[in-house]
Coordinates of C-alpha atoms in Angstrom, one line a residue:
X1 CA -18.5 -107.9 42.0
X2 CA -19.8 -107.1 38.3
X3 CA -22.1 -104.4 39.8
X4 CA -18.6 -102.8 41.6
X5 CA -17.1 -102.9 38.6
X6 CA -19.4 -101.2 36.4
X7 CA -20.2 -98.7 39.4
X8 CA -16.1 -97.7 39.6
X9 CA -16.3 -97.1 35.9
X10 CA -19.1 -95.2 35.4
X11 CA -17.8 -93.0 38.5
X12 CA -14.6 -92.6 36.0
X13 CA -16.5 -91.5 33.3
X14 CA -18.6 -89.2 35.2
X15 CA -15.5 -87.3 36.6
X16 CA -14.0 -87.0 33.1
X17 CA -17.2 -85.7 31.9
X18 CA -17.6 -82.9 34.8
X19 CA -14.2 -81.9 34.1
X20 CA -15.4 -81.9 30.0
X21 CA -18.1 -79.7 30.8
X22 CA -15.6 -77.6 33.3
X23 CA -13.2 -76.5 30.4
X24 CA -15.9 -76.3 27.9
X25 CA -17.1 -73.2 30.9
X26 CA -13.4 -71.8 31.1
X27 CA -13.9 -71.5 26.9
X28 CA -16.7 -70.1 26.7
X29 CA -15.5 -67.3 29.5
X30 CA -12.2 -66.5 27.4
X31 CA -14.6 -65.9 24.7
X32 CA -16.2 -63.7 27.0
X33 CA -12.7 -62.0 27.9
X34 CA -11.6 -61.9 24.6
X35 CA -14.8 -59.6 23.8
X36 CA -13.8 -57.3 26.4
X37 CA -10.3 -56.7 24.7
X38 CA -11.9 -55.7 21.6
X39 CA -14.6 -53.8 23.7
X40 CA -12.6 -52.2 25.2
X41 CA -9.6 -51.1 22.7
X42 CA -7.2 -53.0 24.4
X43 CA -5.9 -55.2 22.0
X44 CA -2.6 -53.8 21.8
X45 CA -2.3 -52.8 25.6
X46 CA 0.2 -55.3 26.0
X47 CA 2.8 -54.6 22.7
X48 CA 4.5 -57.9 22.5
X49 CA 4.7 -61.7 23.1
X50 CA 4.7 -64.0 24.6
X51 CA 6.3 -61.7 27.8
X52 CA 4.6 -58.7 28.8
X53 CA 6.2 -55.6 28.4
X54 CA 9.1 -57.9 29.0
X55 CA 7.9 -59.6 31.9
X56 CA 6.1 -62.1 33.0
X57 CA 3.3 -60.5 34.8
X58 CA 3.2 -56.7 33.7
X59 CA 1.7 -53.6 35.8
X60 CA -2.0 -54.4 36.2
X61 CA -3.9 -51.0 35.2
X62 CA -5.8 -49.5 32.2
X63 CA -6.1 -52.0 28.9
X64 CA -3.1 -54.1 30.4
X65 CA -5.9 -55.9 32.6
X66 CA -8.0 -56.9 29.9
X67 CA -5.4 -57.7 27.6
X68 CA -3.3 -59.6 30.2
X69 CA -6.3 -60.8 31.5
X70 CA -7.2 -62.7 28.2
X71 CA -4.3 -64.1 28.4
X72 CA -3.9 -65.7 31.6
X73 CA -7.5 -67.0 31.0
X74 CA -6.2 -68.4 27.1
X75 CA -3.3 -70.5 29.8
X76 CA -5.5 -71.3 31.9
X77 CA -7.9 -73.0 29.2
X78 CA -4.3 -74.9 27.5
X79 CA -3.6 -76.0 30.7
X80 CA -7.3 -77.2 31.6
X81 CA -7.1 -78.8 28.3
X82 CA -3.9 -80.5 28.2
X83 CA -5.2 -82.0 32.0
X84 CA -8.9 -83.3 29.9
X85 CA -6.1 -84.8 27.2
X86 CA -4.1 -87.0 29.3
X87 CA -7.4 -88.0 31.9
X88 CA -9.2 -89.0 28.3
X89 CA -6.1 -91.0 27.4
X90 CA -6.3 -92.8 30.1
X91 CA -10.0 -93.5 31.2
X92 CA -11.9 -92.8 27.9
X93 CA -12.7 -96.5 26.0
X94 CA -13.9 -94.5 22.6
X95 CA -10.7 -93.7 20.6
X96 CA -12.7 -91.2 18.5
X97 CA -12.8 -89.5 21.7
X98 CA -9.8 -89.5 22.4
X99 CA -8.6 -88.3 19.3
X100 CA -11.3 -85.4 19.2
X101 CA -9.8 -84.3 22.8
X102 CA -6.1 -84.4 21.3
X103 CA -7.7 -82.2 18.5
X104 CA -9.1 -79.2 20.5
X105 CA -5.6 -79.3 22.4
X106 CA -4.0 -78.8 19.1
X107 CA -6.4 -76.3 18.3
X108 CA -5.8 -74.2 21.2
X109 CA -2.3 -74.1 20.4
X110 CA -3.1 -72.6 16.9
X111 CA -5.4 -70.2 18.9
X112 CA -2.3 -68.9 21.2
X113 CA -0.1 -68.8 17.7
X114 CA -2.7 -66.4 15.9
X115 CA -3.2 -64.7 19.5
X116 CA 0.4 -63.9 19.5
X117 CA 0.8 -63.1 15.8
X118 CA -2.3 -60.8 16.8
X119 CA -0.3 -58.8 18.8
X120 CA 3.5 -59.1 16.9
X121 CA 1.7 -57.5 13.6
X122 CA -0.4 -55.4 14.9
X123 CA -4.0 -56.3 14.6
X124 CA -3.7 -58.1 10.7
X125 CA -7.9 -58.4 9.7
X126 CA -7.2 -61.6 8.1
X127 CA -5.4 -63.3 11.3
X128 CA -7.7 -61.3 14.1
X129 CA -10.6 -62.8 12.4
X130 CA -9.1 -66.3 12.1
X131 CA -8.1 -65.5 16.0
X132 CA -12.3 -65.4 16.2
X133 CA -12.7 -68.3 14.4
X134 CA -10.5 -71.0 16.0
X135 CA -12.0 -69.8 19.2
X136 CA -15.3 -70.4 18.8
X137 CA -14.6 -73.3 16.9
X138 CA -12.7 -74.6 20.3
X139 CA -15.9 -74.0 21.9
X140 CA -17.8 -76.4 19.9
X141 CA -15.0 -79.1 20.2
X142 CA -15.1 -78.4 23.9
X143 CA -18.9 -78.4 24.3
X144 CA -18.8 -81.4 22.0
X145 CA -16.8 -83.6 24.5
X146 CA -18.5 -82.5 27.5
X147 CA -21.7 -84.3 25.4
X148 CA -19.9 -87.6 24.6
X149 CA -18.6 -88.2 28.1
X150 CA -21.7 -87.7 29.4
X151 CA -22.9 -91.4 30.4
X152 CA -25.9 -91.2 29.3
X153 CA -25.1 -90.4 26.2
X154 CA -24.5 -94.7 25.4
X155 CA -27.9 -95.3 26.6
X156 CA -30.1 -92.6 25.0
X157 CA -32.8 -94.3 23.3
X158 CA -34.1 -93.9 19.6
X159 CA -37.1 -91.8 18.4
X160 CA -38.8 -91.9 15.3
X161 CA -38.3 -88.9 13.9
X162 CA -41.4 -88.0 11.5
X163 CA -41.2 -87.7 7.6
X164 CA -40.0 -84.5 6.6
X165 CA -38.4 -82.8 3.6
X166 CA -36.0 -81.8 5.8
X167 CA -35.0 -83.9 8.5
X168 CA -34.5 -82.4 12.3
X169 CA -30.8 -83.5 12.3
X170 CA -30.2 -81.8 9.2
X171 CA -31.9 -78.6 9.6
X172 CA -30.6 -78.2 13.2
X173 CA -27.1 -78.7 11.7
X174 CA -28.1 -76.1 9.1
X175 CA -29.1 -74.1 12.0
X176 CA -25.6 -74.0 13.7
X177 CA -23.4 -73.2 10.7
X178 CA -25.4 -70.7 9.8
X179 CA -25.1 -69.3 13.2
X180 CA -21.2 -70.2 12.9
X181 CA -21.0 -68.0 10.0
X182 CA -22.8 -65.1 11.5
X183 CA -20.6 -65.1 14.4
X184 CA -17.9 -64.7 11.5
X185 CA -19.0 -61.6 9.7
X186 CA -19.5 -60.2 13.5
X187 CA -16.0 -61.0 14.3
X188 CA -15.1 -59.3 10.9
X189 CA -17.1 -56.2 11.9
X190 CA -15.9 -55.8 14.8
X191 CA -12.1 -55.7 13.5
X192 CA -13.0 -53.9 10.8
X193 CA -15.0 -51.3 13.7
X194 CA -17.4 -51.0 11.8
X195 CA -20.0 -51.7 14.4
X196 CA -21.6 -48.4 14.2
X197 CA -21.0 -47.0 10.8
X198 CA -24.8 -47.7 10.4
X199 CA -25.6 -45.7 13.6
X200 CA -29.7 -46.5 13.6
X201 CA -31.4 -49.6 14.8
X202 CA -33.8 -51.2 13.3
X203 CA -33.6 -49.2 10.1
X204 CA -30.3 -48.0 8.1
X205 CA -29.7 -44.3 8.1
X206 CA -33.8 -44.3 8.2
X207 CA -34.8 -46.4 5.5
X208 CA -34.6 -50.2 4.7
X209 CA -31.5 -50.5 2.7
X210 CA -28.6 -48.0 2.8
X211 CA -29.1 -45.1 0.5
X212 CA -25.5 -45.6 0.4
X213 CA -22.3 -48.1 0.4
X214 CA -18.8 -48.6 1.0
X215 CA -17.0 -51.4 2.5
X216 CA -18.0 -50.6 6.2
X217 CA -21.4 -50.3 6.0
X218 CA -21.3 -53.3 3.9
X219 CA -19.8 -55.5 6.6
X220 CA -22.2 -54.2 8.8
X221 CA -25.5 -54.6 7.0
X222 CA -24.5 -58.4 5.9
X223 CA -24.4 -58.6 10.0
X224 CA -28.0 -57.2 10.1
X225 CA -29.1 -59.2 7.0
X226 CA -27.2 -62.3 8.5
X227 CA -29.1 -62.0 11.8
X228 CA -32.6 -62.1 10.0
X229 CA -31.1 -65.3 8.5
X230 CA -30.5 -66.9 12.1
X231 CA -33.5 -65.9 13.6
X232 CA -35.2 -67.4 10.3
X233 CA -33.4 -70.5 11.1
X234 CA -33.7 -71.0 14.8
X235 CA -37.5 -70.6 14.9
X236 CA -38.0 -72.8 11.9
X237 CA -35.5 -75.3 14.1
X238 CA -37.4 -74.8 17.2
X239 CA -40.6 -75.0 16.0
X240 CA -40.0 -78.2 14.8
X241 CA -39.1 -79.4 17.8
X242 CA -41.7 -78.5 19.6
X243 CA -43.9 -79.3 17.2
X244 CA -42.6 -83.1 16.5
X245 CA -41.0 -83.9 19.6
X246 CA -42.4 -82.1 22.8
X247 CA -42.1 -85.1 24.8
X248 CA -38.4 -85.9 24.4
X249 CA -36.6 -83.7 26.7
X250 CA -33.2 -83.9 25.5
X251 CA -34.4 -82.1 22.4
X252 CA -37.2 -79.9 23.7
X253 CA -34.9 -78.4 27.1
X254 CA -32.1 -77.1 24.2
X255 CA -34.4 -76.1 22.0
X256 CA -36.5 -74.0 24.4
X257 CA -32.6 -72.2 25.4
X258 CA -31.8 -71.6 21.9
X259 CA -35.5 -69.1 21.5
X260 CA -34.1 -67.3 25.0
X261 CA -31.0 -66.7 24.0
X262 CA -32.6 -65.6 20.4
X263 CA -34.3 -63.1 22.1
X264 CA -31.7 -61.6 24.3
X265 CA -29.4 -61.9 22.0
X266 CA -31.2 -59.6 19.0
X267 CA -32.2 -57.0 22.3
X268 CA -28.2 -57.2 23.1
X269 CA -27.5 -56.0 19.5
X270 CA -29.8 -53.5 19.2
X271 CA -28.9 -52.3 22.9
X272 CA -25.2 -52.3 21.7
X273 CA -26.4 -49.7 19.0
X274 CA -28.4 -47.6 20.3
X275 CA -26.0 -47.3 23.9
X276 CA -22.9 -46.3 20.8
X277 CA -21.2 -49.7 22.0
X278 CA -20.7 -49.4 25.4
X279 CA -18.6 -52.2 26.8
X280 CA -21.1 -54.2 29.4
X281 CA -23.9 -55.1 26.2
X282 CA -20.9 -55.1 23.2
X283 CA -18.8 -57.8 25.5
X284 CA -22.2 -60.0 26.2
X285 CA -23.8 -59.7 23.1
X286 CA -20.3 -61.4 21.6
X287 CA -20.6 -64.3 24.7
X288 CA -24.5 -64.8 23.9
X289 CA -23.7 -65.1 20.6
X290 CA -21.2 -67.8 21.5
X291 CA -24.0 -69.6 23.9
X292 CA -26.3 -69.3 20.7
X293 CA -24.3 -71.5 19.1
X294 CA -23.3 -74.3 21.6
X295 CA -26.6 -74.4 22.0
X296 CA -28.0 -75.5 18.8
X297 CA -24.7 -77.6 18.6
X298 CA -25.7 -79.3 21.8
X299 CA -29.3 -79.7 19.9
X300 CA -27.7 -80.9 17.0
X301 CA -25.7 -83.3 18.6
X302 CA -28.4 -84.7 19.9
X303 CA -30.8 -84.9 17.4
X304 CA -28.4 -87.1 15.4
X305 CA -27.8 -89.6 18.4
X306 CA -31.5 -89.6 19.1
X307 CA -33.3 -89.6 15.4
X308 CA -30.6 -90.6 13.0
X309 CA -28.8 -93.8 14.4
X310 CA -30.7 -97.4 14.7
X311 CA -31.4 -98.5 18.3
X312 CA -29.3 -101.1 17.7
X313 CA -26.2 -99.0 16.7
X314 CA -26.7 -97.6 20.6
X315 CA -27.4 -101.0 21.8
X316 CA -23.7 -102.1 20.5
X317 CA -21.7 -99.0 21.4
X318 CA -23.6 -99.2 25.0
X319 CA -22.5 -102.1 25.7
X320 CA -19.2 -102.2 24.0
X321 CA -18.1 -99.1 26.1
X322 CA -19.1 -101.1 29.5
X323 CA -17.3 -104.1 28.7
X324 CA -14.1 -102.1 27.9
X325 CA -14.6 -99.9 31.2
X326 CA -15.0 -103.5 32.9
X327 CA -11.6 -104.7 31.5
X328 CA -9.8 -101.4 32.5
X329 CA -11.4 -101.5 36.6
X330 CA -10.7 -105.6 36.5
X331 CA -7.0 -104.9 35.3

């Protein structure tokens, strides 16, 4: 009967979880829409909002689709949300859970609010770039509670983590805000179009450093700098992976991603260059760059649960979440 029990709940928390990781996908694809608005110039295809050209569902042709297309995906992401809300409510044990889930729902509101102030003032740099912000911020909450529902993450055992000056937890951390922040100054480039006021790749107007300056090309080369900054970081995080801990595959599998998705990732932004932004690499290398960064948050995530908490801490929480999952199949 015990074995039943535990067997119904951990079927319960598996479903939440594949739903988790099934709006943390629908995230990272309105990320991926959202990049073709800007792509494509269509951010003010559709003039106001919430209605379309006064309707519900407008005429589907030119920038409309891409605009009205972002924003049936941005509903369909509240409404996957508010679905992962109430099933956490009611099957997750772990009230910080919980509360985390209520916090990206709240935070896709926000999202929809600066979408639609987007739109109602005309492209404002200050809330376009906060627009950016909250949404790739979503994506970590969302990727971040597809990794705690995951049942094994209650069971994953402790590593010794080698002494360092640095520990991995730490510097992967590191690692993903200083991804976070590139992603920024891209988002700010972007709306500022300044993608291609330095219209060279690798160099800048042929040389190292601009010969010369104003706020666009500014932008722009603190993108380029900032990008020699992440790659800095990544390898040094990788490496240390690899290097340390090889044999645990929760780190190494995330780790290996992140290099891939370094490497496409710099040949997607110097593709988007040299092809004078055309759509196809502009849009991915904006939906890499938001992979880039759940990855090493995934890495992160786990490094602290696998290096930085006692065995015992996981021993407790293990078994404190299966005797509350017991309590909720017995009642």
């Amino acid at each position: 009967m015990n074995q039943l029990q535990l067997s119904a709940g951990d079927e319960r928390t598996r479903g939440l979880h594949r739903f988790a990781m099934l709006t943390a996908g629908a995230t990272f694809c309105l990320i991926f829409v959202g990049g073709l608005v800007t792509s494509t110039g269509s951010a003010l295809a559709v003039p106001d909002w919430p209605l379309a050209f006064g309707k519900l569902i407008p005429a589907w042709e030119g920038g409309i689709r891409f605009e009205f297309g972002h924003r049936v995906a941005a509903g369909t992401v509240v409404i996957l949300t508010l679905v992962l809300m109430a099933w956490a409510w009611r099957t997750e044990p772990r009230r910080w859970v919980r509360k985390l889930v209520v916090l990206a729902f709240l935070l896709i509101v926000v999202q929809a609010v600066l979408g639609g102030i987007t739109v109602l003032f005309e492209l404002p740099l200050a809330i376009a770039v906060a627009h950016a912000a909250t949404a790739q911020a979503l994506l970590c909450l969302m990727v971040s509670i597809a990794i705690f529902t995951n049942p094994r993450w209650s069971t994953t055992p402790h590593v010794d983590d080698p002494p360092s000056r640095i520990q991995l937890p730490a510097l992967a951390a590191a690692t993903t805000a200083v991804i976070y922040l590139q992603i920024l100054v891209g988002a700010l480039m972007r709306h500022m179009s300044a993608g291609l006021v330095i219209p060279d790749f690798p160099l800048s107007f042929g040389y190292l450093v601009p010969p010369y300056w104003d706020q666009y090309i500014a932008v722009n080369f603190a993108h380029r700098c900032g990008a020699v900054v992440v790659t800095a970081m990544i390898l040094w995080t990788v490496a240390r992976v690899l290097r340390t801990h090889r044999e645990v595959g929760a780190l190494r599998r995330p780790a290996i991603g992140l290099f891939v998705l370094l490497i496409i990732q710099i040949g997607l932004g110097a593709f988007t260059i040299w092809s004078e932004r055309e759509v196809l690499p502009t849009t991915s290398h904006v939906a890499v760059g938001a992979a880039v960064l759940a990855t090493s948050l995934t890495l992160t995530l786990r490094a602290y649960r696998i290096l930085a908490a006692p065995p015992r801490a996981h021993a407790i929480e293990s078994h404190a979440g299966s005797r509350v999952i017991e309590r909720q199949v017995t009642a």
